[in-house]
mmCIF file of C-alpha atoms in Angstrom:
data_model
loop_
_atom_site.group_PDB
_atom_site.id
_atom_site.type_symbol
_atom_site.label_atom_id
_atom_site.label_comp_id
_atom_site.label_asym_id
_atom_site.label_seq_id
_atom_site.Cartn_x
_atom_site.Cartn_y
_atom_site.Cartn_z
ATOM 1 C CA UNK A 1445 140.900 95.413 58.084
ATOM 2 C CA UNK A 1446 143.636 94.254 60.557
ATOM 3 C CA UNK A 1447 142.302 94.581 64.081
ATOM 4 C CA UNK A 1448 144.392 94.337 67.449
ATOM 5 C CA UNK A 1449 142.228 93.991 70.436
ATOM 6 C CA UNK A 1450 143.135 95.806 73.770
ATOM 7 C CA UNK A 1451 142.198 95.856 77.089
ATOM 8 C CA UNK A 1452 140.456 99.305 78.799
ATOM 9 C CA UNK A 1453 144.517 100.288 79.556
ATOM 10 C CA UNK A 1454 145.409 100.241 75.735
ATOM 11 C CA UNK A 1455 147.399 97.119 76.433
ATOM 12 C CA UNK A 1456 147.227 93.941 74.169
ATOM 13 C CA UNK A 1457 143.776 91.969 75.119
ATOM 14 C CA UNK A 1458 144.868 88.642 76.911
ATOM 15 C CA UNK A 1459 143.753 86.081 79.342
ATOM 16 C CA UNK A 1460 144.348 85.694 82.951
ATOM 17 C CA UNK A 1461 145.951 82.392 83.098
ATOM 18 C CA UNK A 1462 148.545 79.831 80.914
ATOM 19 C CA UNK A 1463 145.432 78.209 79.113
ATOM 20 C CA UNK A 1464 143.322 80.571 77.466
ATOM 21 C CA UNK A 1465 141.450 81.670 74.340
ATOM 22 C CA UNK A 1466 140.221 84.777 73.040
ATOM 23 C CA UNK A 1467 136.836 84.269 70.847
ATOM 24 C CA UNK A 1468 135.435 87.339 68.802
ATOM 25 C CA UNK A 1469 132.201 87.577 66.981
ATOM 26 C CA UNK A 1470 132.084 90.668 64.489
ATOM 27 C CA UNK A 1471 129.075 92.418 63.130
ATOM 28 C CA UNK A 1472 128.720 95.809 61.499
ATOM 29 C CA UNK A 1473 126.045 98.482 60.934
ATOM 30 C CA UNK A 1474 125.405 99.230 57.186
ATOM 31 C CA UNK A 1475 122.694 101.045 55.433
ATOM 32 C CA UNK A 1476 120.760 97.738 54.972
ATOM 33 C CA UNK A 1477 120.900 96.691 58.806
ATOM 34 C CA UNK A 1478 123.284 94.840 60.920
ATOM 35 C CA UNK A 1479 125.245 92.483 58.978
ATOM 36 C CA UNK A 1480 127.705 89.465 60.462
ATOM 37 C CA UNK A 1481 131.487 89.667 59.379
ATOM 38 C CA UNK A 1482 132.854 86.519 60.910
ATOM 39 C CA UNK A 1483 133.650 84.592 64.138
ATOM 40 C CA UNK A 1484 137.497 84.440 64.963
ATOM 41 C CA UNK A 1485 139.316 82.555 67.626
ATOM 42 C CA UNK A 1486 142.936 83.480 69.065
ATOM 43 C CA UNK A 1487 144.751 80.852 71.289
ATOM 44 C CA UNK A 1488 147.141 81.735 73.531
ATOM 45 C CA UNK A 1489 150.818 81.692 72.192
ATOM 46 C CA UNK A 1490 154.488 81.508 74.144
ATOM 47 C CA UNK A 1491 155.289 79.274 76.576
ATOM 48 C CA UNK A 1492 155.310 78.527 80.360
ATOM 49 C CA UNK A 1493 154.295 82.298 81.955
ATOM 50 C CA UNK A 1494 155.446 84.192 78.761
ATOM 51 C CA UNK A 1495 152.361 85.380 76.983
ATOM 52 C CA UNK A 1496 152.861 86.573 73.330
ATOM 53 C CA UNK A 1497 149.510 86.361 72.494
ATOM 54 C CA UNK A 1498 149.148 89.411 69.983
ATOM 55 C CA UNK A 1499 144.939 89.391 69.784
ATOM 56 C CA UNK A 1500 145.254 90.474 65.947
ATOM 57 C CA UNK A 1501 142.448 89.317 63.533
ATOM 58 C CA UNK A 1502 141.738 90.107 60.076
ATOM 59 C CA UNK A 1503 138.389 91.187 59.273
ATOM 60 C CA UNK A 1504 137.449 90.268 55.968
ATOM 61 C CA UNK A 1505 134.216 91.040 53.953
ATOM 62 C CA UNK A 1506 133.939 94.840 54.685
ATOM 63 C CA UNK A 1507 133.985 96.149 51.073
ATOM 64 C CA UNK A 1508 131.242 93.680 50.284
ATOM 65 C CA UNK A 1509 128.672 95.065 53.068
ATOM 66 C CA UNK A 1510 130.156 98.627 52.838
ATOM 67 C CA UNK A 1511 131.541 99.417 49.265
ATOM 68 C CA UNK A 1512 132.322 103.015 50.150
ATOM 69 C CA UNK A 1513 132.275 105.079 53.439
ATOM 70 C CA UNK A 1514 131.997 109.181 53.278
ATOM 71 C CA UNK A 1515 133.756 111.526 55.872
ATOM 72 C CA UNK A 1516 129.879 112.883 56.500
ATOM 73 C CA UNK A 1517 128.875 109.396 57.975
ATOM 74 C CA UNK A 1518 130.399 106.380 59.422
ATOM 75 C CA UNK A 1519 129.147 103.193 60.334
ATOM 76 C CA UNK A 1520 129.819 101.170 63.772
ATOM 77 C CA UNK A 1521 131.693 97.759 63.991
ATOM 78 C CA UNK A 1522 130.534 95.716 67.184
ATOM 79 C CA UNK A 1523 133.145 93.121 68.511
ATOM 80 C CA UNK A 1524 131.264 90.459 71.076
ATOM 81 C CA UNK A 1525 134.403 89.058 73.014
ATOM 82 C CA UNK A 1526 134.400 85.700 75.258
ATOM 83 C CA UNK A 1527 137.786 84.968 76.824
ATOM 84 C CA UNK A 1528 137.688 81.321 77.607
ATOM 85 C CA UNK A 1529 139.796 80.510 80.790
ATOM 86 C CA UNK A 1530 140.332 77.030 80.943
ATOM 87 C CA UNK A 1531 142.768 76.653 83.634
ATOM 88 C CA UNK A 1532 140.698 78.757 86.300
ATOM 89 C CA UNK A 1533 137.407 77.583 84.772
ATOM 90 C CA UNK A 1534 136.096 81.006 84.348
ATOM 91 C CA UNK A 1535 134.496 82.587 81.191
ATOM 92 C CA UNK A 1536 134.694 86.174 80.642
ATOM 93 C CA UNK A 1537 132.380 88.369 78.568
ATOM 94 C CA UNK A 1538 133.312 91.607 76.767
ATOM 95 C CA UNK A 1539 132.289 93.897 74.104
ATOM 96 C CA UNK A 1540 134.273 96.392 71.982
ATOM 97 C CA UNK A 1541 133.583 98.956 69.035
ATOM 98 C CA UNK A 1542 134.981 100.915 66.294
ATOM 99 C CA UNK A 1543 134.076 103.009 63.257
ATOM 100 C CA UNK A 1544 134.770 102.327 60.027
ATOM 101 C CA UNK A 1545 136.860 105.059 57.693
ATOM 102 C CA UNK A 1546 137.695 104.742 53.930
ATOM 103 C CA UNK A 1547 141.083 103.962 54.987
ATOM 104 C CA UNK A 1548 140.017 101.236 56.687
ATOM 105 C CA UNK A 1549 138.522 99.609 53.639
ATOM 106 C CA UNK A 1550 142.211 99.726 52.488
ATOM 107 C CA UNK A 1551 143.535 97.468 54.842
ATOM 108 C CA UNK A 1552 145.043 99.658 57.577
ATOM 109 C CA UNK A 1553 145.496 98.436 61.355
ATOM 110 C CA UNK A 1554 143.713 99.850 64.090
ATOM 111 C CA UNK A 1555 143.173 99.338 67.985
ATOM 112 C CA UNK A 1556 139.808 98.499 69.535
ATOM 113 C CA UNK A 1557 139.294 98.605 73.281
ATOM 114 C CA UNK A 1558 137.271 95.674 74.760
ATOM 115 C CA UNK A 1559 135.318 96.249 77.855
ATOM 116 C CA UNK A 1560 134.895 92.926 80.225
ATOM 117 C CA UNK A 1561 131.748 93.395 81.979
ATOM 118 C CA UNK A 1562 130.862 89.927 83.061
ATOM 119 C CA UNK A 1563 132.402 86.572 84.398
ATOM 120 C CA UNK A 1564 131.083 83.120 85.434
ATOM 121 C CA UNK A 1565 132.113 79.345 85.859
ATOM 122 C CA UNK A 1566 132.841 77.988 82.604
ATOM 123 C CA UNK A 1567 130.889 75.218 81.845
ATOM 124 C CA UNK A 1568 132.357 71.785 81.825
ATOM 125 C CA UNK A 1569 132.266 70.988 77.925
ATOM 126 C CA UNK A 1570 133.995 74.443 77.246
ATOM 127 C CA UNK A 1571 137.069 73.427 79.510
ATOM 128 C CA UNK A 1572 137.981 70.501 77.358
ATOM 129 C CA UNK A 1573 138.445 72.866 74.539
ATOM 130 C CA UNK A 1574 136.801 72.149 71.095
ATOM 131 C CA UNK A 1575 133.817 74.574 71.864
ATOM 132 C CA UNK A 1576 133.068 78.137 70.770
ATOM 133 C CA UNK A 1577 130.324 80.779 71.555
ATOM 134 C CA UNK A 1578 128.133 82.892 69.461
ATOM 135 C CA UNK A 1579 125.290 85.192 69.477
ATOM 136 C CA UNK A 1580 122.287 84.285 67.127
ATOM 137 C CA UNK A 1581 119.337 86.713 66.388
ATOM 138 C CA UNK A 1582 116.167 85.241 67.657
ATOM 139 C CA UNK A 1583 112.943 84.938 65.395
ATOM 140 C CA UNK A 1584 111.511 88.287 67.184
ATOM 141 C CA UNK A 1585 114.542 90.623 66.021
ATOM 142 C CA UNK A 1586 113.332 93.274 63.651
ATOM 143 C CA UNK A 1587 114.966 95.909 61.547
ATOM 144 C CA UNK A 1588 113.206 98.647 59.738
ATOM 145 C CA UNK A 1589 112.913 98.304 55.916
ATOM 146 C CA UNK A 1590 112.060 101.833 55.520
ATOM 147 C CA UNK A 1591 112.319 105.289 57.193
ATOM 148 C CA UNK A 1592 110.215 105.919 60.153
ATOM 149 C CA UNK A 1593 109.088 108.823 62.460
ATOM 150 C CA UNK A 1594 111.299 108.606 65.509
ATOM 151 C CA UNK A 1595 110.686 111.210 68.047
ATOM 152 C CA UNK A 1596 113.292 113.044 69.477
ATOM 153 C CA UNK A 1597 111.288 115.471 71.330
ATOM 154 C CA UNK A 1598 107.691 114.933 73.046
ATOM 155 C CA UNK A 1599 105.998 117.841 74.611
ATOM 156 C CA UNK A 1600 102.546 116.561 76.286
ATOM 157 C CA UNK A 1601 100.579 119.572 76.719
ATOM 158 C CA UNK A 1602 96.934 117.768 77.792
ATOM 159 C CA UNK A 1603 97.122 119.546 81.286
ATOM 160 C CA UNK A 1604 98.432 122.505 80.162
ATOM 161 C CA UNK A 1605 97.440 126.272 80.109
ATOM 162 C CA UNK A 1606 98.209 127.410 76.812
ATOM 163 C CA UNK A 1607 100.552 127.164 73.852
ATOM 164 C CA UNK A 1608 103.720 125.342 74.488
ATOM 165 C CA UNK A 1609 106.561 125.208 71.796
ATOM 166 C CA UNK A 1610 109.443 123.248 71.776
ATOM 167 C CA UNK A 1611 112.686 122.868 69.478
ATOM 168 C CA UNK A 1612 115.510 120.632 68.372
ATOM 169 C CA UNK A 1613 118.517 121.420 66.813
ATOM 170 C CA UNK A 1614 121.908 119.495 65.492
ATOM 171 C CA UNK A 1615 124.835 121.177 64.469
ATOM 172 C CA UNK A 1616 126.873 119.874 61.514
ATOM 173 C CA UNK A 1617 130.327 121.323 63.199
ATOM 174 C CA UNK A 1618 130.052 118.082 65.314
ATOM 175 C CA UNK A 1619 129.659 114.813 65.028
ATOM 176 C CA UNK A 1620 126.172 113.405 66.079
ATOM 177 C CA UNK A 1621 126.399 109.815 67.232
ATOM 178 C CA UNK A 1622 123.292 107.513 67.246
ATOM 179 C CA UNK A 1623 124.220 105.152 70.152
ATOM 180 C CA UNK A 1624 122.746 101.441 70.934
ATOM 181 C CA UNK A 1625 121.582 100.248 74.099
ATOM 182 C CA UNK A 1626 122.422 96.669 75.219
ATOM 183 C CA UNK A 1627 120.588 94.609 78.011
ATOM 184 C CA UNK A 1628 121.897 91.094 79.208
ATOM 185 C CA UNK A 1629 119.811 88.914 81.111
ATOM 186 C CA UNK A 1630 118.548 84.824 81.199
ATOM 187 C CA UNK A 1631 115.425 83.336 79.927
ATOM 188 C CA UNK A 1632 114.156 86.685 78.885
ATOM 189 C CA UNK A 1633 111.350 85.110 76.555
ATOM 190 C CA UNK A 1634 109.755 83.504 79.769
ATOM 191 C CA UNK A 1635 110.588 86.583 82.048
ATOM 192 C CA UNK A 1636 109.077 88.864 79.647
ATOM 193 C CA UNK A 1637 105.786 87.220 79.294
ATOM 194 C CA UNK A 1638 104.177 87.912 82.573
ATOM 195 C CA UNK A 1639 103.143 90.691 84.734
ATOM 196 C CA UNK A 1640 103.742 94.501 84.590
ATOM 197 C CA UNK A 1641 106.444 95.216 82.001
ATOM 198 C CA UNK A 1642 107.982 97.878 83.686
ATOM 199 C CA UNK A 1643 108.838 95.488 86.357
ATOM 200 C CA UNK A 1644 109.617 92.813 84.193
ATOM 201 C CA UNK A 1645 112.096 94.885 82.520
ATOM 202 C CA UNK A 1646 113.823 96.212 85.745
ATOM 203 C CA UNK A 1647 114.226 92.563 87.151
ATOM 204 C CA UNK A 1648 115.240 90.510 84.268
ATOM 205 C CA UNK A 1649 117.809 92.697 82.576
ATOM 206 C CA UNK A 1650 121.034 94.297 83.320
ATOM 207 C CA UNK A 1651 120.957 97.764 80.762
ATOM 208 C CA UNK A 1652 124.290 99.373 79.469
ATOM 209 C CA UNK A 1653 124.281 102.525 77.732
ATOM 210 C CA UNK A 1654 126.672 103.398 74.636
ATOM 211 C CA UNK A 1655 128.547 100.456 74.420
ATOM 212 C CA UNK A 1656 128.775 100.780 70.729
ATOM 213 C CA UNK A 1657 127.528 103.366 67.866
ATOM 214 C CA UNK A 1658 125.915 101.850 64.637
ATOM 215 C CA UNK A 1659 126.461 105.150 62.810
ATOM 216 C CA UNK A 1660 127.663 109.046 63.250
ATOM 217 C CA UNK A 1661 127.905 111.894 60.997
ATOM 218 C CA UNK A 1662 128.110 115.469 60.638
ATOM 219 C CA UNK A 1663 124.529 116.590 60.303
ATOM 220 C CA UNK A 1664 122.742 119.627 60.518
ATOM 221 C CA UNK A 1665 118.791 119.610 61.842
ATOM 222 C CA UNK A 1666 116.422 121.947 63.223
ATOM 223 C CA UNK A 1667 112.722 121.388 63.868
ATOM 224 C CA UNK A 1668 110.106 123.540 66.117
ATOM 225 C CA UNK A 1669 106.727 122.469 66.991
ATOM 226 C CA UNK A 1670 103.846 124.657 68.515
ATOM 227 C CA UNK A 1671 101.328 122.511 70.869
ATOM 228 C CA UNK A 1672 98.190 123.962 71.928
ATOM 229 C CA UNK A 1673 96.326 123.573 75.456
ATOM 230 C CA UNK A 1674 94.894 119.807 75.219
ATOM 231 C CA UNK A 1675 97.345 118.226 72.864
ATOM 232 C CA UNK A 1676 100.565 116.701 72.372
ATOM 233 C CA UNK A 1677 103.032 116.844 69.701
ATOM 234 C CA UNK A 1678 106.553 115.799 68.768
ATOM 235 C CA UNK A 1679 109.421 116.354 66.862
ATOM 236 C CA UNK A 1680 110.931 113.460 64.767
ATOM 237 C CA UNK A 1681 113.487 112.656 62.073
ATOM 238 C CA UNK A 1682 113.253 109.972 59.328
ATOM 239 C CA UNK A 1683 115.468 106.887 60.536
ATOM 240 C CA UNK A 1684 115.751 103.062 60.482
ATOM 241 C CA UNK A 1685 115.549 101.881 63.905
ATOM 242 C CA UNK A 1686 116.391 98.208 64.716
ATOM 243 C CA UNK A 1687 115.714 95.546 67.583
ATOM 244 C CA UNK A 1688 117.754 92.636 67.915
ATOM 245 C CA UNK A 1689 116.873 89.914 70.242
ATOM 246 C CA UNK A 1690 119.919 87.527 70.617
ATOM 247 C CA UNK A 1691 120.815 84.398 72.230
ATOM 248 C CA UNK A 1692 123.785 82.952 73.094
ATOM 249 C CA UNK A 1693 124.959 79.296 71.846
ATOM 250 C CA UNK A 1694 127.841 76.976 72.888
ATOM 251 C CA UNK A 1695 128.994 74.930 69.639
ATOM 252 C CA UNK A 1696 130.817 72.013 69.079
ATOM 253 C CA UNK A 1697 133.698 72.408 66.108
ATOM 254 C CA UNK A 1698 132.719 70.225 63.162
ATOM 255 C CA UNK A 1699 129.281 69.570 64.225
ATOM 256 C CA UNK A 1700 127.520 72.464 62.432
ATOM 257 C CA UNK A 1701 124.042 73.616 63.500
ATOM 258 C CA UNK A 1702 123.358 70.132 65.227
ATOM 259 C CA UNK A 1703 126.443 70.805 67.756
ATOM 260 C CA UNK A 1704 125.209 73.987 69.312
ATOM 261 C CA UNK A 1705 122.685 74.638 72.316
ATOM 262 C CA UNK A 1706 121.271 77.664 73.893
ATOM 263 C CA UNK A 1707 123.458 78.787 77.226
ATOM 264 C CA UNK A 1708 120.377 80.216 78.406
ATOM 265 C CA UNK A 1709 122.171 83.909 78.195
ATOM 266 C CA UNK A 1710 120.427 86.745 76.186
ATOM 267 C CA UNK A 1711 120.886 90.186 75.090
ATOM 268 C CA UNK A 1712 118.938 92.771 73.553
ATOM 269 C CA UNK A 1713 120.668 95.839 71.117
ATOM 270 C CA UNK A 1714 118.330 98.121 70.139
ATOM 271 C CA UNK A 1715 119.504 101.505 67.987
ATOM 272 C CA UNK A 1716 119.285 103.510 64.843
ATOM 273 C CA UNK A 1717 121.445 102.201 61.905
ATOM 274 C CA UNK A 1718 120.531 104.885 59.165
ATOM 275 C CA UNK A 1719 118.803 108.311 58.841
ATOM 276 C CA UNK A 1720 117.506 109.963 56.055
ATOM 277 C CA UNK A 1721 119.527 112.975 54.958
ATOM 278 C CA UNK A 1722 120.328 115.009 52.143
ATOM 279 C CA UNK A 1723 123.815 117.073 51.099
ATOM 280 C CA UNK A 1724 122.927 121.070 51.121
ATOM 281 C CA UNK A 1725 125.031 123.752 50.481
ATOM 282 C CA UNK A 1726 127.010 123.537 53.700
ATOM 283 C CA UNK A 1727 126.517 119.823 54.738
ATOM 284 C CA UNK A 1728 124.152 117.401 55.209
ATOM 285 C CA UNK A 1729 120.888 117.910 56.577
ATOM 286 C CA UNK A 1730 118.687 115.265 58.163
ATOM 287 C CA UNK A 1731 114.956 115.203 56.988
ATOM 288 C CA UNK A 1732 112.564 115.223 59.739
ATOM 289 C CA UNK A 1733 109.341 117.195 60.806
ATOM 290 C CA UNK A 1734 106.651 117.636 63.561
ATOM 291 C CA UNK A 1735 103.118 116.057 64.121
ATOM 292 C CA UNK A 1736 100.298 116.870 66.599
ATOM 293 C CA UNK A 1737 99.144 113.713 68.591
ATOM 294 C CA UNK A 1738 100.684 111.172 70.615
ATOM 295 C CA UNK A 1739 103.613 108.802 68.484
ATOM 296 C CA UNK A 1740 101.736 105.852 67.289
ATOM 297 C CA UNK A 1741 103.429 103.824 69.819
ATOM 298 C CA UNK A 1742 101.230 105.255 72.303
ATOM 299 C CA UNK A 1743 101.025 104.192 75.800
ATOM 300 C CA UNK A 1744 103.982 101.546 75.716
ATOM 301 C CA UNK A 1745 106.403 104.590 75.951
ATOM 302 C CA UNK A 1746 104.491 106.684 78.549
ATOM 303 C CA UNK A 1747 104.267 104.079 81.110
ATOM 304 C CA UNK A 1748 107.626 103.998 81.281
ATOM 305 C CA UNK A 1749 108.279 107.348 82.231
ATOM 306 C CA UNK A 1750 109.540 108.713 85.626
ATOM 307 C CA UNK A 1751 109.452 112.329 86.588
ATOM 308 C CA UNK A 1752 112.731 113.514 87.057
ATOM 309 C CA UNK A 1753 112.512 117.349 87.280
ATOM 310 C CA UNK A 1754 109.962 120.193 88.044
ATOM 311 C CA UNK A 1755 110.265 123.764 86.313
ATOM 312 C CA UNK A 1756 108.427 126.652 86.825
ATOM 313 C CA UNK A 1757 108.296 128.255 83.760
ATOM 314 C CA UNK A 1758 106.588 131.915 83.744
ATOM 315 C CA UNK A 1759 104.560 133.702 80.846
ATOM 316 C CA UNK A 1760 106.422 134.236 77.865
ATOM 317 C CA UNK A 1761 109.624 132.406 78.896
ATOM 318 C CA UNK A 1762 111.661 129.635 77.764
ATOM 319 C CA UNK A 1763 114.078 126.923 79.128
ATOM 320 C CA UNK A 1764 117.270 125.174 77.168
ATOM 321 C CA UNK A 1765 116.948 121.473 77.275
ATOM 322 C CA UNK A 1766 120.604 121.234 78.139
ATOM 323 C CA UNK A 1767 119.512 122.975 81.232
ATOM 324 C CA UNK A 1768 116.533 120.711 82.145
ATOM 325 C CA UNK A 1769 118.556 117.419 81.735
ATOM 326 C CA UNK A 1770 121.977 118.471 82.723
ATOM 327 C CA UNK A 1771 121.995 117.215 86.043
ATOM 328 C CA UNK A 1772 120.576 113.947 85.216
ATOM 329 C CA UNK A 1773 123.890 111.977 85.826
ATOM 330 C CA UNK A 1774 123.974 112.887 89.426
ATOM 331 C CA UNK A 1775 127.013 111.594 91.237
ATOM 332 C CA UNK A 1776 127.739 109.229 88.494
ATOM 333 C CA UNK A 1777 128.955 111.657 86.020
ATOM 334 C CA UNK A 1778 127.971 109.759 83.187
ATOM 335 C CA UNK A 1779 125.344 111.375 80.679
ATOM 336 C CA UNK A 1780 123.195 109.884 77.999
ATOM 337 C CA UNK A 1781 122.403 112.120 75.414
ATOM 338 C CA UNK A 1782 118.937 112.379 74.002
ATOM 339 C CA UNK A 1783 116.971 108.948 74.917
ATOM 340 C CA UNK A 1784 115.092 107.972 71.342
ATOM 341 C CA UNK A 1785 112.286 105.672 72.110
ATOM 342 C CA UNK A 1786 113.390 102.650 69.726
ATOM 343 C CA UNK A 1787 112.054 100.146 71.912
ATOM 344 C CA UNK A 1788 108.682 101.657 72.060
ATOM 345 C CA UNK A 1789 108.621 101.561 68.197
ATOM 346 C CA UNK A 1790 109.787 97.952 68.360
ATOM 347 C CA UNK A 1791 106.948 97.028 70.509
ATOM 348 C CA UNK A 1792 104.737 98.375 67.728
ATOM 349 C CA UNK A 1793 106.320 95.802 65.573
ATOM 350 C CA UNK A 1794 106.209 92.740 67.292
ATOM 351 C CA UNK A 1795 108.831 92.912 70.071
ATOM 352 C CA UNK A 1796 107.698 92.033 73.909
ATOM 353 C CA UNK A 1797 106.066 94.689 76.050
ATOM 354 C CA UNK A 1798 109.014 95.299 78.612
ATOM 355 C CA UNK A 1799 111.164 96.425 75.374
ATOM 356 C CA UNK A 1800 109.467 99.699 75.442
ATOM 357 C CA UNK A 1801 111.565 100.882 78.403
ATOM 358 C CA UNK A 1802 114.672 100.714 76.221
ATOM 359 C CA UNK A 1803 115.785 103.947 74.519
ATOM 360 C CA UNK A 1804 118.892 104.270 72.310
ATOM 361 C CA UNK A 1805 120.964 107.649 72.337
ATOM 362 C CA UNK A 1806 121.734 110.637 70.093
ATOM 363 C CA UNK A 1807 124.485 112.796 71.139
ATOM 364 C CA UNK A 1808 127.644 114.667 69.902
ATOM 365 C CA UNK A 1809 131.002 112.549 70.016
ATOM 366 C CA UNK A 1810 132.619 112.824 73.385
ATOM 367 C CA UNK A 1811 130.049 115.116 74.646
ATOM 368 C CA UNK A 1812 128.422 112.429 76.593
ATOM 369 C CA UNK A 1813 125.521 114.946 77.911
ATOM 370 C CA UNK A 1814 122.441 116.508 76.542
ATOM 371 C CA UNK A 1815 124.568 118.613 74.567
ATOM 372 C CA UNK A 1816 122.472 119.266 71.464
ATOM 373 C CA UNK A 1817 120.142 122.167 70.914
ATOM 374 C CA UNK A 1818 116.595 123.380 71.823
ATOM 375 C CA UNK A 1819 114.339 124.091 74.536
ATOM 376 C CA UNK A 1820 110.758 124.801 75.411
ATOM 377 C CA UNK A 1821 109.254 127.928 75.220
ATOM 378 C CA UNK A 1822 105.962 129.435 76.954
ATOM 379 C CA UNK A 1823 103.666 131.871 75.837
ATOM 380 C CA UNK A 1824 100.926 131.842 77.902
ATOM 381 C CA UNK A 1825 100.000 131.597 81.768
ATOM 382 C CA UNK A 1826 102.566 130.316 83.920
ATOM 383 C CA UNK A 1827 103.278 126.511 84.521
ATOM 384 C CA UNK A 1828 105.249 124.071 85.952
ATOM 385 C CA UNK A 1829 107.292 122.288 83.219
ATOM 386 C CA UNK A 1830 108.085 118.374 84.103
ATOM 387 C CA UNK A 1831 110.772 116.658 82.463
ATOM 388 C CA UNK A 1832 110.921 112.891 82.759
ATOM 389 C CA UNK A 1833 113.753 109.930 82.815
ATOM 390 C CA UNK A 1834 113.882 106.038 82.563
ATOM 391 C CA UNK A 1835 112.633 104.180 85.558
ATOM 392 C CA UNK A 1836 115.671 101.770 85.011
ATOM 393 C CA UNK A 1837 118.751 102.277 85.930
ATOM 394 C CA UNK A 1838 121.402 102.282 83.050
ATOM 395 C CA UNK A 1839 125.046 101.132 83.597
ATOM 396 C CA UNK A 1840 128.218 102.560 82.272
ATOM 397 C CA UNK A 1841 131.706 101.529 82.446
ATOM 398 C CA UNK A 1842 133.848 104.072 84.502
ATOM 399 C CA UNK A 1843 137.097 101.748 85.019
ATOM 400 C CA UNK A 1844 138.640 98.428 84.482
ATOM 401 C CA UNK A 1845 136.463 96.658 87.271
ATOM 402 C CA UNK A 1846 134.227 99.391 88.104
ATOM 403 C CA UNK A 1847 130.802 100.979 86.831
ATOM 404 C CA UNK A 1848 127.985 102.990 88.053
ATOM 405 C CA UNK A 1849 124.084 103.156 87.229
ATOM 406 C CA UNK A 1850 121.786 106.418 86.397
ATOM 407 C CA UNK A 1851 118.660 107.030 85.191
ATOM 408 C CA UNK A 1852 118.650 108.635 81.493
ATOM 409 C CA UNK A 1853 116.541 111.085 79.726
ATOM 410 C CA UNK A 1854 113.515 109.384 78.344
ATOM 411 C CA UNK A 1855 112.143 111.205 75.164
ATOM 412 C CA UNK A 1856 112.999 113.957 75.338
ATOM 413 C CA UNK A 1857 109.687 113.948 77.373
ATOM 414 C CA UNK A 1858 108.538 117.155 78.977
ATOM 415 C CA UNK A 1859 105.008 117.917 80.161
ATOM 416 C CA UNK A 1860 103.236 121.061 81.013
ATOM 417 C CA UNK A 1861 100.707 121.805 83.571
#
């Protein structure tokens, strides 16, 4: 696959001086996890002020990790980008992503937009050339080797007055995207090891929503759960989530592993790389179910929730999920879809406690908001329904040098009382 990297305006990605280099690390989501596809370096071409750099790279090895791709399910490619500006002594970091189609395996060319989100002074060794950057997974990174119950909707009726019913549905007429969440910081192992997990996450990282999408597909799904008074219930799908704790390294050419050292930069990537689905008469159906009782990750999740809205729900009335969460974007105008508690699941498998505050996203392609179907029905006495969001603010790119931050739906988690 031939890739042309562009900026957010669609122009060929280039540096900001007469002496720069674009470095790219490529990773791809597959049914067996996130796999590396190589590291590429694009040096400035041209002379004097005439920059003719093409930012073109040929990504190899796709057929080895993804022998075939269907129209119903597509996998994402993540491009981690460094623009090393030696003339001005500045390092720019960015990220881009795309989906793989069957045509891409045949070697077609495609354009990938890269969002630059961070810059800092360039370390002295990198100014001299002969060095490159890369992200490496830390030892505590984790990928589910089997399908796990991943909740989409959690109804807490422990303080309720009677039975509540909740439902979730996906429509196969649209592409459902399972978007990843990225969190960037420095020296996270030390910062995550002490104090309150909620405060540790808020102070240690900058969280970015929907920066890349490991997988998407045309799926149908529907489940409804009846939750009696005094209990918790949830709707789940069978999926394989992942948690990647990655550290940035700067490496000297020709020195192998001995020539690399940590820069102190770290990032966390949480998401879903595969769902269990079967082909039905009218399309693919995601496998899932319902259960009573708290999800297995328990308190690690609930401690990160913050009340977003209170809604009076009278006897024998209901409310849609779209209505409950429609205003969460606020003045930011960016919405997240359904928050999936991948971080809390990862904590149950050994990730640090603050990771429980990171949720991935499920939403329809290009919809951006909580657009999937479903709602809450009250069968008994009038109650006040509470919907919850993340205490942390997720940052979304809104322009070339602008962004906005907003709380995102956490769960979807609702509580009756």
